[in-house]
Amino acid sequence: LETIPPLPDLLPLYYRRLFPFSQYYRWLYYGGVQKNYFQNREFSFTLKDDIYVRYQSFSSQAELEKEIQKMNPYKIDIGAVYSHKPNQHNTVKSGTFHALEKELVFDIDMTDYDDVRTCCSAADICSKCWTLMTIAIRILDRALRDDFGFQHLLWVYSGRRGVHCWVCDEAARKLSVAARSAVAEYLTLVKGGEETVKKVVLTDPIHPFIRKSLDVVEKYFTDYAHEQAILGHNKSVDKVLALVPEDILFIVPMHLHIFSGDDKKQQYFQEEIMLQYCYPRLDVNVSKGVNHLLKSPFSVHPKTGRISVPIDLKELDKFDPFAVPTISLICEELDQPRTGEKESEDKKEKENENNATERRKIRDYKRTSLAKYVKYFDQFLDGIACTWKGELLKKSGML
Amino acid sequence: MEFSGRKRKIHTSPHAEHYAHALQFYEQPPTENICLSEFETFAVDRVKLLKTVENLGLSYVKMSDDYNKKLNNEAKVLNFPYRPDSDHISHFILRLAYCQTEDLRRWFIQQEVDLFRYRFNDLGREQKLEFLHRNNLQYNAISDKEKVALKDQLISSSYGLSGVTIEHQDFYKVPFQDALDLVRARKVYLQAGYVYIPHQDIITIVLNDFRTKLSKALALTARSLPAVHSDERLQPLLNHLSHAYVGQDYSFQKNVGKISLEQIDSLSGKSYPLCMRQLHQAVRENHHLRHGGRMQYGLFLKGIGLSLEQALQFWKSEFIRGKVDADKFDKAYAYSIRHMFGKEGKRTDYTPYSCMKVILSNPPSQGDHHGCPFRHSDPELLKQKLQFYKVSPSGIEQVGESNFSLNHPNQYFIESQRVLSGGKDIKREMETPQRLQENSAGSTAAREAANASQDLAGMTDLDSIFQDP
């Protein structure tokens, strides 16, 4: 059995040869439309021995690279764009240093579904409950685009038990705390803590948002319920029954054929059950705060070693969190060139690049399983870049 | 809002025509002169009005029939504002008193918005339209063609919206950022970032507008405060007014060292309000508590007299029995506890949450034990809990209908302890929030004090219900 090298040994290699710094910078620079947007961005690092440092900021891509390669953080978080350089916040007059903008973000964590998962609990996930993430992404992605009009969404695997969404539209970045909280509440259907048994209550009229979310849930529900065996044991049957109004007749074991009563108040209990089991549960506090720090894409998960990679929604149903490359895998792959197309692409790179180190770096991640994720990230950036170009032209008076 | 024909000296103000309409956005400050005693009276009366608005908002669903009726009655009893200019002037005076801190601003804005909403809804349809046009609120109406295309969506987005209404009313397309209340509650159709609002609901937009303008205005007002405070006549009154809102904040300096860790379990059974009892139980059972629960319970403990050292000991001893080792506790949790006591970061000495804060902010979700059981729990579960804690069946009924005013978990604790120890100092404790009454007519003070002790009597009954036999 191969022993996997510990994180401290792999991180330097990762940050020197694999982390996609130029794409990363291209993202956070946002086309330079706003002055100092990158320079005033807060980053935080978790270092060895759980040392946590906030208010890191950098004046250029080169400085960012240098610092990260020096500190080799176990985890990188991205915060807000502030009124001043975060690393100088102590020199700023009291009260004037404040967060200005940040992407609208969402964090879906599998532990928030523990009361309705039978296969795993806490930090564990498996292919059976991963469906919940697929459902969550489909529902939220549709709502953020169709209902709210956002266009530039980056979905990222957190590395262990969940997914994050970064909404990068300019309008999203400029949202106030109140607006973010309103968006999060609009998207919330499952409410209540340990003390609440019935967490979803639907009343007439059923809002189009709920209808459309139900359409998604219904597509996945039968298979999901079967896999989770939610009617498989007495205990889990009881849980379902607790959500069913008292005067409903009967649930035939292993099937969800339910004979419904006439009472208008209880007419949606089937939908309520499906939603309680499957509808996305988001942490409103993560989305509310303009200054909230969230794990960065391409950061490494210290416990699993997996890279927080962007998720291509075109392949969402095929996404397998257990196939996401780990830092040890991609470091290993660095030594073994990939066969076939990669070599001819490498030749092309050789012709196009003048900088030798750049050339090697570009070739480096392309040789590993990280390649397809960086490529997808590039496509995402090409998408937002159109908006920057429009803005820059406007500013220069040409439009 | 009724303006009674009270016998007062009528100021023949040249601005009379500006006040032809009662409702306004308070965009222009008043310019007339008033005497100091009127300055005081106007301010105090408006605070009373706003506090009434606040209390009714906690006991009743806002804008429900009960709420409107009660507010109408209370306003009559207060008999304020007696004329439009006293409304105008008092609003601006209170801006001075409530612009200083985030908390004060938030409170003032909330009550003014609720008051505005109540008054706007009180206007007739014609008057509403007139108000909107007078204040230049232009939003774009969608074409009939678009209305027909969206008809089904519009109907299923809003309660009580029929096909007929849609045909006969204008619908306005408003950016969602301008209609957050409607978006938050999902009361409206949202597409591509725009909400579609029927004319009849435009008030929510108006309120948002009002809230935003007021918020900006308060920020500006705060900057001119130093000049205002240099006037010795005004400074004491303005300070008084802002403290009247805050009332008792149960800051811990007065109480430190009054309880020991060994007492906590028995205190939780005897003198904790239900929310804290629930949290304490969760800590003992799970040896863990999430952030929301740690904040709510941790600050409560601070308020009843736990010192920082005791708090650290309490949390650490529990968490260690859970999945956290001593090292991790020191690294990850100790910091936030010290933060609560004002020993880290901004060094803000956080105050224990009032009931309003517990009810309105950070509702609990899966895995949480915080919040208010009377607001956030299933009614069935709550009943069971109360039974478990040996509340009599009639007691449970009472709880459902009670309108006795408990405002703060630490208030509950203090009063419970006093009752248990023989109720000697009840009067002294109650005098502090009534500071403001010193300046008012004697009769109002007496009435207020009488109400307060009545509330206490009610509280005694409830407290004996919560005691273990």
XYZ file of N, CA and C in Angstrom, chain B residues 12 109 117 141 181 193 196 199 222 250 255 260 293 311 335 384 398 458 461:
57
model
N -50.939 79.845 14.141
C -51.298 80.094 12.741
C -50.013 80.114 11.948
N -36.138 53.400 12.980
C -36.602 53.171 11.612
C -37.740 52.148 11.598
N -46.805 52.704 7.637
C -47.616 51.675 6.962
C -49.050 51.718 7.466
N -45.496 50.583 -15.695
C -46.553 49.592 -15.780
C -46.300 48.701 -16.996
N -39.105 43.198 0.788
C -40.077 42.570 1.687
C -40.960 41.593 0.935
N -35.196 39.039 -12.383
C -34.760 40.123 -11.509
C -35.787 41.211 -11.287
N -43.370 41.817 -10.217
C -44.553 42.379 -10.866
C -45.600 42.654 -9.796
N -51.062 47.401 -8.473
C -51.140 48.753 -7.937
C -51.502 48.745 -6.447
N -26.452 62.124 12.208
C -25.428 61.766 13.190
C -24.228 62.688 13.080
N -29.540 44.700 31.118
C -29.055 43.531 31.836
C -27.569 43.343 31.611
N -24.033 42.291 38.081
C -24.408 40.983 38.617
C -23.274 40.009 38.838
N -23.055 30.581 41.203
C -21.952 29.645 41.057
C -22.350 28.573 40.051
N -27.001 29.038 19.307
C -27.353 28.677 20.679
C -26.321 29.164 21.674
N -17.703 31.002 32.856
C -18.266 30.650 31.547
C -17.318 29.707 30.814
N -12.014 31.565 22.213
C -11.934 32.917 21.648
C -13.319 33.559 21.572
N -46.445 19.758 24.581
C -45.836 18.590 25.223
C -44.768 19.028 26.200
N -53.479 29.596 29.134
C -53.114 30.978 29.440
C -51.937 31.427 28.612
N -49.047 39.270 37.244
C -49.291 38.233 36.245
C -48.092 37.313 36.132
N -47.755 34.563 38.797
C -48.542 33.361 38.538
C -47.831 32.451 37.565
